[in-house]
Coordinates of C-alpha atoms in Angstrom, one line a residue:
R1 CA -19.7 8.1 28.3
D2 CA -21.3 8.5 24.9
R3 CA -18.2 9.2 22.9
W4 CA -16.2 7.0 20.5
W5 CA -12.7 6.1 21.7
G6 CA -11.8 2.9 19.9
S7 CA -12.9 -0.5 18.6
L8 CA -12.5 -4.1 19.4
V9 CA -12.5 -6.3 16.3
L10 CA -12.7 -10.1 16.4
T11 CA -12.6 -12.2 13.3
H12 CA -12.7 -15.9 12.5
D13 CA -11.9 -17.8 9.2
D14 CA -14.9 -20.1 8.9
D15 CA -18.4 -19.2 7.7
R16 CA -20.2 -20.1 10.9
S17 CA -22.2 -17.5 12.7
W18 CA -21.6 -16.4 16.3
T19 CA -23.9 -18.1 18.8
A20 CA -26.0 -16.1 21.1
G21 CA -23.8 -17.1 24.0
E22 CA -20.7 -16.1 22.2
E23 CA -22.2 -12.7 21.3
D24 CA -23.3 -12.2 24.9
A25 CA -19.8 -13.0 26.1
L26 CA -18.2 -10.6 23.6
I27 CA -20.6 -7.9 24.6
A28 CA -19.7 -8.5 28.3
V29 CA -16.0 -8.3 27.5
A30 CA -16.5 -5.1 25.5
E31 CA -18.5 -3.5 28.4
M32 CA -15.8 -4.5 30.9
L33 CA -13.1 -3.0 28.8
G34 CA -15.1 0.2 28.3
A35 CA -15.8 0.4 32.1
A36 CA -12.0 0.0 32.8
V37 CA -11.1 2.7 30.3
D38 CA -13.8 5.0 31.8
R39 CA -12.6 4.3 35.4
N40 CA -9.0 5.1 34.4
E41 CA -10.2 8.4 32.9
Q42 CA -12.2 9.2 36.0
D43 CA -9.2 8.4 38.2
R44 CA -7.1 10.7 36.1
L45 CA -9.7 13.5 36.3
L46 CA -9.9 13.1 40.1
R47 CA -6.2 13.3 40.5
D48 CA -6.0 16.4 38.4
A49 CA -8.8 18.0 40.4
E50 CA -7.2 17.1 43.7
R51 CA -3.9 18.5 42.5
R52 CA -5.5 21.8 41.4
H53 CA -7.4 22.0 44.7
R54 CA -4.3 21.4 46.7
A55 CA -2.4 24.1 44.8
H56 CA -5.2 26.6 45.4
I57 CA -5.3 25.8 49.2
E58 CA -1.6 26.0 49.5
A59 CA -1.5 29.4 47.8
I60 CA -4.0 31.0 50.2
P61 CA -2.3 33.0 52.9
A62 CA -3.8 31.8 56.1
I63 CA -3.3 31.8 59.8
T64 CA -4.6 29.1 62.0
Y65 CA -6.1 30.1 65.3
I66 CA -6.7 27.7 68.1
E67 CA -9.4 28.6 70.5
N68 CA -10.2 26.8 73.8
V69 CA -13.9 26.1 73.5
D70 CA -14.5 24.6 77.0
G71 CA -13.7 27.9 78.7
A72 CA -10.7 26.6 80.7
E73 CA -7.7 28.8 80.8
P74 CA -4.7 27.5 78.8
G75 CA -2.1 26.0 81.1

């Protein structure tokens, strides 16, 4: 979500370069990790919003009325 939150560093001891396939695999892993972190944050935000909504609804003084809409007299 366009903000810096950490880094993933991979190193190796020899002088060879990463192959294109290895770079693609590392990019895919980094994207999956980023998506997992973002999903966890979205889940946390949703739980917080639900908790606030529930607290607001429970704080509203309300009476529930039940009306017979088919016109029949209640028995």
